């Protein structure tokens, strides 16, 4: 039975613990043993936290035996992206610039999860300082895509995704500034939830661009995403029962189809046809304001990111992966006037966008318009790296720019995803829609 635990959803594991069929300590030991034995463990986990995991699991086991569980996920083991602070354990955000950085307290979202009895398996690898959608990191490690070991897994939450996809965690917690939860989820056939900016605490999370940074789960099911959202903010999980696509109004954002390659396009259209067959009503439109917003990505994201990390980068620039370093430095070309004006324009575009899509239950598009690139080619070809990184993030960035919540679901074709974008702070509604979509896409 223990091998089956490695592929079960978090919800099913929690129900198994509640029914007395799964012991939390045995469950955590099974995951820790799988991590030790896995050929890619060192490319997925930066630092397993075995002693913490075993102590937390033992406590969960006692609670389960006495009938005093803290919640459905009490005793379920998950992984944490290496930008969430862990007391007494290094948190380095995939960068040699932060080597040896040991926080004294957990990040707020980790404290919330621990208070609900979740078990911390360890810290996962990521793109350096979270500033790439590809997941390529020659400074620490590059996690392989579950569908192609020579390809990157997507970033920046690369290890968070692969820890789940390879059966080395029941769920993973990542962050999403421009697509960092949704891209690796799509490329590794997982569910990824990008929360609305401001919904979940960033206290104790190493920043990239705080105006856009968000926390989100990468997991096997929409139910798991809903359960983890609730745990991370210390609230009750939304009720997903009875969710239906019948007469759901969806808008296909054709901006996200421009230039999409054959496989992601095929996966998206396959998924969309199933949603329509299940009763969804679909319209298609291209919104010029979306392209206007995308054109401002450079000034908005890179300026804030470089302002955040300028001193550390320029003190020891040679410690960084060159592609990521130069992407940060691109933020230095913009003036304060240009940055403020871009934000003013974006706020106006957001109002226009949400007015234009207000009549729809969700905006849908391919999660990423490209497939996972081969790691060796990214390392050898600068122009290819820059081009693929921009393409990887093109669609997901729309959700961050518009301040939306977003959900990526597997389409049924390997390494392709369909993304649903919802209104700000409407995660519960989006998750219900996602649960209905998941049922017809399975």
PDB file of C-alpha atoms in Angstrom, residues 94-287:
ATOM      1  CA  UNK A  94      18.308  29.228  -5.704  1.00  0.00           C
ATOM      2  CA  UNK A  95      21.129  31.776  -5.604  1.00  0.00           C
ATOM      3  CA  UNK A  96      24.727  31.775  -4.423  1.00  0.00           C
ATOM      4  CA  UNK A  97      24.117  35.398  -3.413  1.00  0.00           C
ATOM      5  CA  UNK A  98      22.108  34.056  -0.464  1.00  0.00           C
ATOM      6  CA  UNK A  99      24.288  31.042   0.356  1.00  0.00           C
ATOM      7  CA  UNK A 100      24.241  30.351   4.087  1.00  0.00           C
ATOM      8  CA  UNK A 101      21.207  32.556   4.740  1.00  0.00           C
ATOM      9  CA  UNK A 102      19.474  30.889   7.715  1.00  0.00           C
ATOM     10  CA  UNK A 103      16.221  32.502   8.930  1.00  0.00           C
ATOM     11  CA  UNK A 104      15.219  32.434  12.585  1.00  0.00           C
ATOM     12  CA  UNK A 105      11.485  31.912  11.980  1.00  0.00           C
ATOM     13  CA  UNK A 106       9.197  30.258   9.455  1.00  0.00           C
ATOM     14  CA  UNK A 107       7.375  32.185   6.743  1.00  0.00           C
ATOM     15  CA  UNK A 108       3.788  33.036   7.719  1.00  0.00           C
ATOM     16  CA  UNK A 109       2.261  30.583   5.231  1.00  0.00           C
ATOM     17  CA  UNK A 110       4.491  27.811   6.572  1.00  0.00           C
ATOM     18  CA  UNK A 111       3.455  28.671  10.124  1.00  0.00           C
ATOM     19  CA  UNK A 112      -0.181  28.456   9.027  1.00  0.00           C
ATOM     20  CA  UNK A 113       0.381  25.074   7.395  1.00  0.00           C
ATOM     21  CA  UNK A 114       2.251  23.728  10.409  1.00  0.00           C
ATOM     22  CA  UNK A 115      -0.574  24.872  12.679  1.00  0.00           C
ATOM     23  CA  UNK A 116      -2.900  22.668  10.603  1.00  0.00           C
ATOM     24  CA  UNK A 117      -0.583  19.678  10.991  1.00  0.00           C
ATOM     25  CA  UNK A 118       1.005  19.537   7.543  1.00  0.00           C
ATOM     26  CA  UNK A 119       4.448  17.942   7.437  1.00  0.00           C
ATOM     27  CA  UNK A 120       7.383  19.866   5.926  1.00  0.00           C
ATOM     28  CA  UNK A 121       9.467  17.455   3.798  1.00  0.00           C
ATOM     29  CA  UNK A 122      12.022  20.045   2.723  1.00  0.00           C
ATOM     30  CA  UNK A 123      13.004  22.910   0.428  1.00  0.00           C
ATOM     31  CA  UNK A 124      12.885  22.542  -3.354  1.00  0.00           C
ATOM     32  CA  UNK A 125      15.094  23.940  -6.088  1.00  0.00           C
ATOM     33  CA  UNK A 126      13.977  26.921  -8.158  1.00  0.00           C
ATOM     34  CA  UNK A 127      15.081  29.422 -10.794  1.00  0.00           C
ATOM     35  CA  UNK A 128      17.635  31.826  -9.364  1.00  0.00           C
ATOM     36  CA  UNK A 129      15.842  34.457  -7.253  1.00  0.00           C
ATOM     37  CA  UNK A 130      12.643  33.277  -9.005  1.00  0.00           C
ATOM     38  CA  UNK A 131      13.426  35.336 -12.133  1.00  0.00           C
ATOM     39  CA  UNK A 132      12.826  32.852 -14.959  1.00  0.00           C
ATOM     40  CA  UNK A 133       9.916  30.839 -16.274  1.00  0.00           C
ATOM     41  CA  UNK A 134      12.133  28.022 -17.509  1.00  0.00           C
ATOM     42  CA  UNK A 135      13.541  26.426 -14.358  1.00  0.00           C
ATOM     43  CA  UNK A 136      17.114  26.337 -15.687  1.00  0.00           C
ATOM     44  CA  UNK A 137      19.554  26.916 -12.818  1.00  0.00           C
ATOM     45  CA  UNK A 138      23.215  25.944 -13.303  1.00  0.00           C
ATOM     46  CA  UNK A 139      24.107  27.636  -9.992  1.00  0.00           C
ATOM     47  CA  UNK A 140      22.218  25.139  -7.830  1.00  0.00           C
ATOM     48  CA  UNK A 141      20.323  22.527  -9.861  1.00  0.00           C
ATOM     49  CA  UNK A 142      17.934  22.167 -12.787  1.00  0.00           C
ATOM     50  CA  UNK A 143      14.937  19.934 -12.119  1.00  0.00           C
ATOM     51  CA  UNK A 144      13.999  17.677 -15.073  1.00  0.00           C
ATOM     52  CA  UNK A 145      10.556  17.685 -16.674  1.00  0.00           C
ATOM     53  CA  UNK A 146       8.604  14.567 -15.729  1.00  0.00           C
ATOM     54  CA  UNK A 147       7.780  13.954 -19.410  1.00  0.00           C
ATOM     55  CA  UNK A 148      11.272  14.594 -20.840  1.00  0.00           C
ATOM     56  CA  UNK A 149      14.292  14.296 -18.592  1.00  0.00           C
ATOM     57  CA  UNK A 150      16.425  16.360 -20.998  1.00  0.00           C
ATOM     58  CA  UNK A 151      13.988  19.274 -20.833  1.00  0.00           C
ATOM     59  CA  UNK A 152      13.547  21.901 -18.138  1.00  0.00           C
ATOM     60  CA  UNK A 153      10.585  21.568 -15.806  1.00  0.00           C
ATOM     61  CA  UNK A 154       9.411  25.171 -15.896  1.00  0.00           C
ATOM     62  CA  UNK A 155      10.068  27.885 -13.388  1.00  0.00           C
ATOM     63  CA  UNK A 156      10.503  29.364 -11.158  1.00  0.00           C
ATOM     64  CA  UNK A 157       8.816  26.760  -8.926  1.00  0.00           C
ATOM     65  CA  UNK A 158      10.645  23.941 -10.702  1.00  0.00           C
ATOM     66  CA  UNK A 159      11.375  21.699  -7.723  1.00  0.00           C
ATOM     67  CA  UNK A 160       7.939  22.305  -6.226  1.00  0.00           C
ATOM     68  CA  UNK A 161       6.345  20.865  -9.367  1.00  0.00           C
ATOM     69  CA  UNK A 162       8.716  17.961  -9.836  1.00  0.00           C
ATOM     70  CA  UNK A 163       8.561  16.941  -6.184  1.00  0.00           C
ATOM     71  CA  UNK A 164       4.881  16.191  -6.797  1.00  0.00           C
ATOM     72  CA  UNK A 165       5.177  14.920 -10.367  1.00  0.00           C
ATOM     73  CA  UNK A 166       7.871  12.380  -9.445  1.00  0.00           C
ATOM     74  CA  UNK A 167       6.022  11.222  -6.317  1.00  0.00           C
ATOM     75  CA  UNK A 168       8.364  12.875  -3.808  1.00  0.00           C
ATOM     76  CA  UNK A 169       5.721  15.067  -2.116  1.00  0.00           C
ATOM     77  CA  UNK A 170       1.945  14.996  -1.872  1.00  0.00           C
ATOM     78  CA  UNK A 171       1.831  18.686  -2.770  1.00  0.00           C
ATOM     79  CA  UNK A 172       4.205  21.591  -3.253  1.00  0.00           C
ATOM     80  CA  UNK A 173       4.081  25.255  -2.299  1.00  0.00           C
ATOM     81  CA  UNK A 174       5.507  27.714  -4.816  1.00  0.00           C
ATOM     82  CA  UNK A 175       5.290  31.356  -5.763  1.00  0.00           C
ATOM     83  CA  UNK A 176       4.035  33.059  -8.904  1.00  0.00           C
ATOM     84  CA  UNK A 177       5.175  36.521 -10.028  1.00  0.00           C
ATOM     85  CA  UNK A 178       4.725  36.051 -13.777  1.00  0.00           C
ATOM     86  CA  UNK A 179       3.778  32.384 -14.112  1.00  0.00           C
ATOM     87  CA  UNK A 180       6.045  30.517 -11.708  1.00  0.00           C
ATOM     88  CA  UNK A 181       3.316  28.238 -10.313  1.00  0.00           C
ATOM     89  CA  UNK A 182       1.349  27.704 -13.511  1.00  0.00           C
ATOM     90  CA  UNK A 183       4.147  27.007 -16.026  1.00  0.00           C
ATOM     91  CA  UNK A 184       5.799  24.133 -14.094  1.00  0.00           C
ATOM     92  CA  UNK A 185       2.335  22.808 -13.252  1.00  0.00           C
ATOM     93  CA  UNK A 186       1.398  22.703 -16.932  1.00  0.00           C
ATOM     94  CA  UNK A 187       4.695  21.204 -18.081  1.00  0.00           C
ATOM     95  CA  UNK A 188       4.487  18.468 -15.407  1.00  0.00           C
ATOM     96  CA  UNK A 189       0.758  17.689 -15.806  1.00  0.00           C
ATOM     97  CA  UNK A 190      -0.307  19.153 -12.455  1.00  0.00           C
ATOM     98  CA  UNK A 191      -2.896  21.576 -11.124  1.00  0.00           C
ATOM     99  CA  UNK A 192      -1.458  24.987 -10.242  1.00  0.00           C
ATOM    100  CA  UNK A 193      -3.252  27.851  -8.504  1.00  0.00           C
ATOM    101  CA  UNK A 194      -2.060  31.439  -8.813  1.00  0.00           C
ATOM    102  CA  UNK A 195      -3.690  33.413  -6.045  1.00  0.00           C
ATOM    103  CA  UNK A 196      -4.623  37.069  -6.221  1.00  0.00           C
ATOM    104  CA  UNK A 197      -1.880  39.445  -5.137  1.00  0.00           C
ATOM    105  CA  UNK A 198      -2.442  40.225  -1.469  1.00  0.00           C
ATOM    106  CA  UNK A 199      -4.571  37.170  -0.713  1.00  0.00           C
ATOM    107  CA  UNK A 200      -1.809  35.130   0.946  1.00  0.00           C
ATOM    108  CA  UNK A 201       0.900  36.510   3.204  1.00  0.00           C
ATOM    109  CA  UNK A 202       4.355  37.181   1.748  1.00  0.00           C
ATOM    110  CA  UNK A 203       5.856  37.559   5.223  1.00  0.00           C
ATOM    111  CA  UNK A 204       8.999  35.434   5.254  1.00  0.00           C
ATOM    112  CA  UNK A 205       9.002  34.852   1.497  1.00  0.00           C
ATOM    113  CA  UNK A 206      12.119  36.034  -0.345  1.00  0.00           C
ATOM    114  CA  UNK A 207      10.803  38.709  -2.749  1.00  0.00           C
ATOM    115  CA  UNK A 208      11.252  39.116  -6.486  1.00  0.00           C
ATOM    116  CA  UNK A 209       8.826  41.931  -7.299  1.00  0.00           C
ATOM    117  CA  UNK A 210       6.502  42.330  -4.330  1.00  0.00           C
ATOM    118  CA  UNK A 211       3.846  44.157  -6.355  1.00  0.00           C
ATOM    119  CA  UNK A 212       3.278  40.960  -8.352  1.00  0.00           C
ATOM    120  CA  UNK A 213       4.540  38.175  -6.032  1.00  0.00           C
ATOM    121  CA  UNK A 214       1.936  35.611  -4.981  1.00  0.00           C
ATOM    122  CA  UNK A 215       1.957  32.283  -3.119  1.00  0.00           C
ATOM    123  CA  UNK A 216       0.263  29.217  -4.573  1.00  0.00           C
ATOM    124  CA  UNK A 217       0.001  25.409  -4.498  1.00  0.00           C
ATOM    125  CA  UNK A 218       1.104  22.868  -7.121  1.00  0.00           C
ATOM    126  CA  UNK A 219      -0.741  19.593  -6.703  1.00  0.00           C
ATOM    127  CA  UNK A 220      -2.558  16.655  -8.264  1.00  0.00           C
ATOM    128  CA  UNK A 221      -6.186  17.790  -8.047  1.00  0.00           C
ATOM    129  CA  UNK A 222      -8.330  20.903  -7.839  1.00  0.00           C
ATOM    130  CA  UNK A 223      -9.562  19.690  -4.459  1.00  0.00           C
ATOM    131  CA  UNK A 224      -5.965  19.664  -3.230  1.00  0.00           C
ATOM    132  CA  UNK A 225      -5.487  23.238  -4.481  1.00  0.00           C
ATOM    133  CA  UNK A 226      -8.605  24.313  -2.592  1.00  0.00           C
ATOM    134  CA  UNK A 227      -7.493  22.516   0.571  1.00  0.00           C
ATOM    135  CA  UNK A 228      -4.023  24.051   0.422  1.00  0.00           C
ATOM    136  CA  UNK A 229      -5.386  27.542  -0.193  1.00  0.00           C
ATOM    137  CA  UNK A 230      -7.460  27.174   2.963  1.00  0.00           C
ATOM    138  CA  UNK A 231      -4.496  25.909   4.973  1.00  0.00           C
ATOM    139  CA  UNK A 232      -2.158  28.665   3.760  1.00  0.00           C
ATOM    140  CA  UNK A 233      -4.512  31.417   4.870  1.00  0.00           C
ATOM    141  CA  UNK A 234      -5.948  29.663   7.914  1.00  0.00           C
ATOM    142  CA  UNK A 235      -9.509  29.513   6.585  1.00  0.00           C
ATOM    143  CA  UNK A 236     -12.078  26.871   5.670  1.00  0.00           C
ATOM    144  CA  UNK A 237     -11.829  25.206   2.266  1.00  0.00           C
ATOM    145  CA  UNK A 238     -14.417  26.159  -0.380  1.00  0.00           C
ATOM    146  CA  UNK A 239     -17.156  23.632  -1.087  1.00  0.00           C
ATOM    147  CA  UNK A 240     -16.567  22.131  -4.546  1.00  0.00           C
ATOM    148  CA  UNK A 241     -19.504  19.709  -4.486  1.00  0.00           C
ATOM    149  CA  UNK A 242     -22.027  19.970  -7.292  1.00  0.00           C
ATOM    150  CA  UNK A 243     -19.832  22.134  -9.526  1.00  0.00           C
ATOM    151  CA  UNK A 244     -21.089  22.181 -13.116  1.00  0.00           C
ATOM    152  CA  UNK A 245     -20.075  23.619 -16.477  1.00  0.00           C
ATOM    153  CA  UNK A 246     -23.658  23.828 -17.720  1.00  0.00           C
ATOM    154  CA  UNK A 247     -24.277  27.329 -19.148  1.00  0.00           C
ATOM    155  CA  UNK A 248     -20.881  28.523 -17.900  1.00  0.00           C
ATOM    156  CA  UNK A 249     -19.731  31.540 -19.923  1.00  0.00           C
ATOM    157  CA  UNK A 250     -16.098  31.338 -21.045  1.00  0.00           C
ATOM    158  CA  UNK A 251     -14.065  33.836 -23.067  1.00  0.00           C
ATOM    159  CA  UNK A 252     -11.198  32.437 -25.132  1.00  0.00           C
ATOM    160  CA  UNK A 253      -8.560  35.170 -25.072  1.00  0.00           C
ATOM    161  CA  UNK A 254      -7.107  34.918 -28.553  1.00  0.00           C
ATOM    162  CA  UNK A 255      -4.061  36.991 -27.581  1.00  0.00           C
ATOM    163  CA  UNK A 256      -2.900  33.815 -25.854  1.00  0.00           C
ATOM    164  CA  UNK A 257      -3.233  31.757 -29.033  1.00  0.00           C
ATOM    165  CA  UNK A 258      -1.042  34.028 -31.171  1.00  0.00           C
ATOM    166  CA  UNK A 259       2.150  32.161 -32.011  1.00  0.00           C
ATOM    167  CA  UNK A 260       1.238  29.137 -29.884  1.00  0.00           C
ATOM    168  CA  UNK A 261       3.066  26.019 -31.027  1.00  0.00           C
ATOM    169  CA  UNK A 262       1.276  22.938 -32.271  1.00  0.00           C
ATOM    170  CA  UNK A 263       1.260  20.804 -29.098  1.00  0.00           C
ATOM    171  CA  UNK A 264       0.030  23.474 -26.656  1.00  0.00           C
ATOM    172  CA  UNK A 265      -2.556  24.592 -29.202  1.00  0.00           C
ATOM    173  CA  UNK A 266      -3.759  21.009 -29.694  1.00  0.00           C
ATOM    174  CA  UNK A 267      -3.937  20.380 -25.953  1.00  0.00           C
ATOM    175  CA  UNK A 268      -5.901  23.584 -25.416  1.00  0.00           C
ATOM    176  CA  UNK A 269      -8.405  22.942 -28.216  1.00  0.00           C
ATOM    177  CA  UNK A 270      -8.874  19.350 -27.026  1.00  0.00           C
ATOM    178  CA  UNK A 271      -9.638  20.559 -23.516  1.00  0.00           C
ATOM    179  CA  UNK A 272     -11.880  23.348 -24.759  1.00  0.00           C
ATOM    180  CA  UNK A 273     -13.945  20.968 -26.879  1.00  0.00           C
ATOM    181  CA  UNK A 274     -14.598  18.842 -23.788  1.00  0.00           C
ATOM    182  CA  UNK A 275     -15.697  21.876 -21.783  1.00  0.00           C
ATOM    183  CA  UNK A 276     -18.105  22.827 -24.562  1.00  0.00           C
ATOM    184  CA  UNK A 277     -19.462  19.266 -24.709  1.00  0.00           C
ATOM    185  CA  UNK A 278     -20.137  19.520 -20.974  1.00  0.00           C
ATOM    186  CA  UNK A 279     -22.277  22.612 -21.432  1.00  0.00           C
ATOM    187  CA  UNK A 280     -19.893  25.558 -21.385  1.00  0.00           C
ATOM    188  CA  UNK A 281     -20.735  28.485 -23.684  1.00  0.00           C
ATOM    189  CA  UNK A 282     -17.665  29.887 -25.404  1.00  0.00           C
ATOM    190  CA  UNK A 283     -16.918  33.154 -27.171  1.00  0.00           C
ATOM    191  CA  UNK A 284     -13.603  34.255 -28.605  1.00  0.00           C
ATOM    192  CA  UNK A 285     -12.078  37.712 -28.616  1.00  0.00           C
ATOM    193  CA  UNK A 286      -8.770  39.498 -28.866  1.00  0.00           C
ATOM    194  CA  UNK A 287      -8.271  42.434 -26.511  1.00  0.00           C
TER     195      UNK A 287
END
